mmCIF file of C-alpha atoms in Angstrom:
data_model
loop_
_atom_site.group_PDB
_atom_site.id
_atom_site.type_symbol
_atom_site.label_atom_id
_atom_site.label_comp_id
_atom_site.label_asym_id
_atom_site.label_seq_id
_atom_site.Cartn_x
_atom_site.Cartn_y
_atom_site.Cartn_z
ATOM 1 C CA MET A 1 110.344 91.571 97.420
ATOM 2 C CA HIS A 2 110.643 88.848 94.800
ATOM 3 C CA SER A 3 111.698 85.356 95.850
ATOM 4 C CA PRO A 4 114.990 84.167 94.371
ATOM 5 C CA VAL A 5 114.614 82.099 91.233
ATOM 6 C CA LEU A 6 115.050 78.389 91.876
ATOM 7 C CA LEU A 7 117.465 76.836 89.392
ATOM 8 C CA VAL A 8 117.354 73.048 89.541
ATOM 9 C CA ILE A 9 120.655 71.632 88.304
ATOM 10 C CA ALA A 10 120.430 68.080 86.960
ATOM 11 C CA HIS A 11 123.281 65.914 85.774
ATOM 12 C CA GLY A 12 121.850 65.059 82.368
ATOM 13 C CA SER A 13 121.957 61.814 80.420
ATOM 14 C CA ARG A 14 121.846 60.411 76.905
ATOM 15 C CA ASP A 15 118.851 58.400 78.085
ATOM 16 C CA PRO A 16 115.721 60.446 77.274
ATOM 17 C CA ARG A 17 113.946 59.030 80.347
ATOM 18 C CA HIS A 18 116.327 61.023 82.541
ATOM 19 C CA ALA A 19 115.315 64.477 81.316
ATOM 20 C CA ALA A 20 111.648 63.470 81.180
ATOM 21 C CA THR A 21 111.777 62.451 84.842
ATOM 22 C CA VAL A 22 113.581 65.637 85.862
ATOM 23 C CA HIS A 23 110.952 67.737 84.112
ATOM 24 C CA ALA A 24 108.159 65.757 85.782
ATOM 25 C CA LEU A 25 109.707 66.472 89.181
ATOM 26 C CA VAL A 26 110.060 70.165 88.383
ATOM 27 C CA ARG A 27 106.406 70.294 87.316
ATOM 28 C CA ARG A 28 105.448 68.888 90.716
ATOM 29 C CA VAL A 29 107.589 71.545 92.415
ATOM 30 C CA ARG A 30 105.890 74.295 90.403
ATOM 31 C CA ALA A 31 102.480 72.891 91.304
ATOM 32 C CA ARG A 32 103.343 73.079 95.002
ATOM 33 C CA ARG A 33 104.542 76.679 94.728
ATOM 34 C CA PRO A 34 103.036 78.243 91.582
ATOM 35 C CA TRP A 35 104.227 81.768 92.386
ATOM 36 C CA LEU A 36 107.880 80.678 92.387
ATOM 37 C CA ARG A 37 109.921 80.881 89.189
ATOM 38 C CA VAL A 38 111.608 77.502 88.715
ATOM 39 C CA GLU A 39 114.110 76.806 85.929
ATOM 40 C CA THR A 40 116.001 73.653 84.986
ATOM 41 C CA GLY A 41 119.543 73.365 83.684
ATOM 42 C CA PHE A 42 121.694 70.341 82.855
ATOM 43 C CA LEU A 43 125.410 69.828 83.398
ATOM 44 C CA ASP A 44 125.795 67.574 80.375
ATOM 45 C CA PHE A 45 124.013 65.819 77.484
ATOM 46 C CA ASN A 46 120.732 67.790 77.690
ATOM 47 C CA VAL A 47 119.601 71.341 77.056
ATOM 48 C CA PRO A 48 119.299 73.930 78.349
ATOM 49 C CA SER A 49 122.737 74.006 79.906
ATOM 50 C CA VAL A 50 123.224 75.526 83.347
ATOM 51 C CA SER A 51 125.338 78.331 81.897
ATOM 52 C CA GLY A 52 122.706 79.025 79.243
ATOM 53 C CA VAL A 53 119.951 79.323 81.849
ATOM 54 C CA LEU A 54 122.096 81.652 83.960
ATOM 55 C CA GLU A 55 122.733 83.895 80.947
ATOM 56 C CA SER A 56 118.994 83.998 80.221
ATOM 57 C CA LEU A 57 118.156 84.861 83.821
ATOM 58 C CA ALA A 58 120.653 87.718 83.811
ATOM 59 C CA ALA A 59 119.209 88.984 80.523
ATOM 60 C CA ASP A 60 115.737 88.915 82.106
ATOM 61 C CA GLY A 61 116.927 91.199 84.891
ATOM 62 C CA VAL A 62 116.975 88.536 87.603
ATOM 63 C CA ARG A 63 119.314 89.296 90.499
ATOM 64 C CA ASP A 64 118.887 86.456 93.021
ATOM 65 C CA VAL A 65 119.147 82.747 92.270
ATOM 66 C CA VAL A 66 119.181 79.647 94.437
ATOM 67 C CA ALA A 67 121.043 76.909 92.547
ATOM 68 C CA LEU A 68 119.909 73.520 93.756
ATOM 69 C CA PRO A 69 121.902 70.395 92.825
ATOM 70 C CA LEU A 70 119.504 67.596 91.948
ATOM 71 C CA LEU A 71 121.754 65.132 93.731
ATOM 72 C CA LEU A 72 121.278 62.751 96.636
ATOM 73 C CA THR A 73 124.786 62.967 98.102
ATOM 74 C CA ARG A 74 127.594 65.510 98.303
ATOM 75 C CA ALA A 75 130.105 64.059 95.888
ATOM 76 C CA PHE A 76 132.196 65.379 92.976
ATOM 77 C CA HIS A 77 129.405 67.154 91.111
ATOM 78 C CA ALA A 78 128.205 69.059 94.173
ATOM 79 C CA LYS A 79 131.713 69.868 95.404
ATOM 80 C CA SER A 80 133.445 70.695 92.111
ATOM 81 C CA ASP A 81 131.445 70.704 88.864
ATOM 82 C CA ILE A 82 128.522 72.820 89.994
ATOM 83 C CA PRO A 83 130.557 75.458 91.897
ATOM 84 C CA ALA A 84 132.787 75.806 88.814
ATOM 85 C CA VAL A 85 129.798 76.450 86.535
ATOM 86 C CA LEU A 86 128.248 78.902 88.988
ATOM 87 C CA HIS A 87 131.562 80.761 89.308
ATOM 88 C CA GLU A 88 131.354 81.599 85.583
ATOM 89 C CA ALA A 89 127.830 83.039 85.859
ATOM 90 C CA PRO A 90 127.099 86.655 84.874
ATOM 91 C CA ALA A 91 128.363 89.031 87.532
ATOM 92 C CA ARG A 92 124.969 90.660 88.090
ATOM 93 C CA LEU A 93 123.577 87.412 89.527
ATOM 94 C CA ARG A 94 123.699 86.726 93.260
ATOM 95 C CA ILE A 95 123.759 82.939 93.511
ATOM 96 C CA ARG A 96 123.475 80.726 96.555
ATOM 97 C CA GLN A 97 124.133 77.020 96.117
ATOM 98 C CA ALA A 98 121.652 74.947 98.096
ATOM 99 C CA GLU A 99 122.530 71.688 99.776
ATOM 100 C CA VAL A 100 121.981 68.379 98.008
ATOM 101 C CA LEU A 101 118.713 66.594 98.676
ATOM 102 C CA GLY A 102 119.949 63.801 100.912
ATOM 103 C CA PRO A 103 119.951 62.529 103.462
ATOM 104 C CA SER A 104 116.384 63.258 104.562
ATOM 105 C CA PRO A 105 113.622 61.296 106.290
ATOM 106 C CA LEU A 106 111.375 62.417 103.442
ATOM 107 C CA LEU A 107 113.567 60.560 100.962
ATOM 108 C CA THR A 108 113.300 57.431 103.102
ATOM 109 C CA SER A 109 109.532 57.874 102.965
ATOM 110 C CA ALA A 110 109.779 58.143 99.178
ATOM 111 C CA LEU A 111 111.770 54.898 99.059
ATOM 112 C CA GLU A 112 109.053 53.160 101.045
ATOM 113 C CA ARG A 113 106.375 54.667 98.801
ATOM 114 C CA ARG A 114 108.081 53.126 95.775
ATOM 115 C CA LEU A 115 108.401 49.737 97.512
ATOM 116 C CA TYR A 116 104.703 49.695 98.383
ATOM 117 C CA GLU A 117 103.810 50.739 94.841
ATOM 118 C CA ALA A 118 105.876 47.762 93.640
ATOM 119 C CA GLY A 119 103.788 45.328 95.683
ATOM 120 C CA LEU A 120 105.021 45.277 99.269
ATOM 121 C CA ALA A 121 102.710 46.090 102.173
ATOM 122 C CA PRO A 122 103.630 47.716 105.508
ATOM 123 C CA GLY A 123 102.994 44.375 107.192
ATOM 124 C CA ASP A 124 105.806 42.836 105.113
ATOM 125 C CA LYS A 125 108.558 44.946 106.682
ATOM 126 C CA SER A 126 109.709 42.564 109.395
ATOM 127 C CA SER A 127 110.154 39.680 106.948
ATOM 128 C CA THR A 128 111.649 41.669 104.054
ATOM 129 C CA GLY A 129 115.290 42.511 103.475
ATOM 130 C CA VAL A 130 115.945 45.649 101.448
ATOM 131 C CA VAL A 131 118.872 46.513 99.216
ATOM 132 C CA LEU A 132 119.418 50.278 99.230
ATOM 133 C CA ALA A 133 120.916 50.534 95.758
ATOM 134 C CA SER A 134 122.656 53.785 94.861
ATOM 135 C CA ALA A 135 124.651 54.857 91.833
ATOM 136 C CA GLY A 136 127.956 54.728 93.704
ATOM 137 C CA SER A 137 130.801 57.184 94.130
ATOM 138 C CA THR A 138 134.529 57.402 94.693
ATOM 139 C CA ASP A 139 133.848 59.988 97.412
ATOM 140 C CA PRO A 140 134.149 58.402 100.890
ATOM 141 C CA GLU A 141 131.718 60.937 102.347
ATOM 142 C CA ALA A 142 129.009 59.918 99.882
ATOM 143 C CA ILE A 143 129.567 56.205 100.550
ATOM 144 C CA ALA A 144 129.410 56.769 104.312
ATOM 145 C CA VAL A 145 126.107 58.631 103.951
ATOM 146 C CA ILE A 146 124.537 55.722 102.047
ATOM 147 C CA ALA A 147 125.722 53.268 104.703
ATOM 148 C CA GLU A 148 124.258 55.446 107.469
ATOM 149 C CA ILE A 149 120.907 55.734 105.648
ATOM 150 C CA ALA A 150 120.799 51.932 105.461
ATOM 151 C CA ARG A 151 121.521 51.607 109.191
ATOM 152 C CA GLU A 152 118.857 54.138 110.129
ATOM 153 C CA TRP A 153 116.289 52.634 107.782
ATOM 154 C CA ARG A 154 116.853 49.167 109.264
ATOM 155 C CA ARG A 155 115.736 50.552 112.645
ATOM 156 C CA THR A 156 112.256 51.289 111.266
ATOM 157 C CA GLY A 157 111.357 47.603 111.210
ATOM 158 C CA TRP A 158 112.799 45.938 108.113
ATOM 159 C CA CYS A 159 114.316 42.466 108.426
ATOM 160 C CA ALA A 160 117.600 43.945 107.213
ATOM 161 C CA VAL A 161 118.836 46.761 104.972
ATOM 162 C CA ARG A 162 122.064 46.557 103.002
ATOM 163 C CA PRO A 163 123.658 49.289 100.853
ATOM 164 C CA ALA A 164 124.778 48.471 97.327
ATOM 165 C CA PHE A 165 126.373 50.446 94.517
ATOM 166 C CA ALA A 166 126.087 50.361 90.744
ATOM 167 C CA SER A 167 129.608 51.721 90.209
ATOM 168 C CA ALA A 168 132.851 52.726 91.935
ATOM 169 C CA SER A 169 132.097 50.886 95.186
ATOM 170 C CA LEU A 170 131.078 47.476 96.459
ATOM 171 C CA PRO A 171 128.942 45.486 97.025
ATOM 172 C CA ARG A 172 126.933 45.316 93.823
ATOM 173 C CA THR A 173 123.153 44.952 93.963
ATOM 174 C CA GLU A 174 123.176 41.239 93.108
ATOM 175 C CA ASP A 175 125.673 40.508 95.888
ATOM 176 C CA ALA A 176 123.561 42.353 98.455
ATOM 177 C CA VAL A 177 120.462 40.439 97.295
ATOM 178 C CA ARG A 178 122.274 37.135 97.864
ATOM 179 C CA GLU A 179 123.516 38.277 101.276
ATOM 180 C CA LEU A 180 119.959 39.045 102.391
ATOM 181 C CA ARG A 181 118.831 35.629 101.134
ATOM 182 C CA ALA A 182 121.590 34.031 103.204
ATOM 183 C CA LEU A 183 120.433 35.966 106.267
ATOM 184 C CA GLY A 184 117.079 34.228 105.995
ATOM 185 C CA CYS A 185 114.855 37.148 104.977
ATOM 186 C CA ALA A 186 111.583 35.734 103.608
ATOM 187 C CA ARG A 187 111.663 38.139 100.682
ATOM 188 C CA VAL A 188 114.191 40.569 99.227
ATOM 189 C CA ALA A 189 113.374 43.955 97.730
ATOM 190 C CA VAL A 190 115.616 46.374 95.862
ATOM 191 C CA ALA A 191 115.006 50.085 96.421
ATOM 192 C CA PRO A 192 116.950 52.254 93.930
ATOM 193 C CA TYR A 193 118.227 55.348 95.704
ATOM 194 C CA VAL A 194 118.423 57.263 92.446
ATOM 195 C CA LEU A 195 116.368 60.126 91.077
ATOM 196 C CA ALA A 196 115.912 59.250 87.422
ATOM 197 C CA PRO A 197 116.352 56.379 84.962
ATOM 198 C CA GLY A 198 119.580 55.934 83.069
ATOM 199 C CA PHE A 199 122.635 53.735 82.628
ATOM 200 C CA LEU A 200 123.382 53.075 86.310
ATOM 201 C CA PRO A 201 119.743 52.593 87.362
ATOM 202 C CA ASP A 202 119.465 50.029 84.555
ATOM 203 C CA ARG A 203 122.492 48.258 86.044
ATOM 204 C CA ILE A 204 120.736 48.236 89.415
ATOM 205 C CA ALA A 205 117.670 46.700 87.776
ATOM 206 C CA ARG A 206 119.768 43.940 86.216
ATOM 207 C CA GLY A 207 121.330 43.260 89.599
ATOM 208 C CA ALA A 208 117.862 42.859 91.080
ATOM 209 C CA ALA A 209 117.037 39.874 88.843
ATOM 210 C CA GLU A 210 117.005 37.471 91.822
ATOM 211 C CA ALA A 211 115.044 39.818 94.114
ATOM 212 C CA ASP A 212 111.322 39.436 94.763
ATOM 213 C CA VAL A 213 110.548 43.137 94.361
ATOM 214 C CA LEU A 214 112.189 45.950 92.400
ATOM 215 C CA ALA A 215 110.958 49.442 93.183
ATOM 216 C CA ASP A 216 110.950 52.316 90.722
ATOM 217 C CA VAL A 217 113.386 55.228 90.908
ATOM 218 C CA LEU A 218 112.421 58.090 93.218
ATOM 219 C CA GLY A 219 111.542 60.372 90.309
ATOM 220 C CA PRO A 220 108.745 62.883 90.899
ATOM 221 C CA ALA A 221 107.590 61.390 94.194
ATOM 222 C CA PRO A 222 105.832 64.075 96.253
ATOM 223 C CA GLU A 223 108.357 63.632 99.063
ATOM 224 C CA VAL A 224 111.197 64.472 96.674
ATOM 225 C CA ALA A 225 109.437 67.686 95.641
ATOM 226 C CA ARG A 226 109.033 68.612 99.318
ATOM 227 C CA VAL A 227 112.732 68.051 100.030
ATOM 228 C CA LEU A 228 113.656 70.128 97.012
ATOM 229 C CA LEU A 229 111.611 73.075 98.290
ATOM 230 C CA ASP A 230 112.966 72.599 101.817
ATOM 231 C CA ARG A 231 116.519 72.905 100.481
ATOM 232 C CA TYR A 232 115.505 75.992 98.515
ATOM 233 C CA ASP A 233 114.027 77.608 101.626
ATOM 234 C CA GLU A 234 117.102 76.788 103.708
ATOM 235 C CA ALA A 235 119.340 78.436 101.106
ATOM 236 C CA ARG A 236 117.225 81.564 100.621
ATOM 237 C CA MET A 237 116.518 82.449 104.254
ATOM 238 C CA PRO A 238 120.009 83.740 105.180
ATOM 239 C CA ALA A 239 119.951 86.025 102.151
ATOM 240 C CA LEU A 240 116.521 87.364 103.035
ATOM 241 C CA ALA A 241 117.538 87.896 106.649
ATOM 242 C CA ALA A 242 120.581 89.877 105.573
ATOM 243 C CA LEU A 243 118.314 92.147 103.559
ATOM 244 C CA GLY A 244 115.894 92.589 106.430
ATOM 245 C CA ALA A 245 113.138 90.706 104.604
#
């Protein structure tokens, strides 16, 4: 029996770095599971569109698809935009929408990977305050998840961890940096909890001007690829069980 096609659904951006990063992540996913068909579709700004990919899959004779939102929290896109697009898919397709990527301990590991790549060392944790900088959302559930990730991450040994948001919510990155300075942390690092470059990640970077360390976006970190495949497997297993596979 063929595995369902994995359709990675990215938001899209006018910034060409966004699509390039998404494609780099998808290449890492394919490398981890070369027998799996993996496609990429964008909600806006980039091609191919999600609806276009779904039409192509149906034309190819595909029946089963796992649609995976390339998102870190369950906010508007995961709850509204993506289900609406999937609802308009060709009738022959059986589509299961996977959960968003976060929260996950693997994503926390990816954040730490990026911080160490930016110059921190594991021995710096107890003297370093970290700003967990996300894009922001008007969805209270998404904001609460970011705050909880910060609380849990603090327990792993950092001097302090504070959430910050590039839009829709407060505090901003620069305010969280100053708060950690006031707490007496010897150094302050900003860890962008975003998947790809773009307008809001650039705002995070500007807000990190007074920090000692600015990590890169999560991008194609190996931990992100692992989470992506975990979410795919979680979504496909009920369907396979129902078919006796």
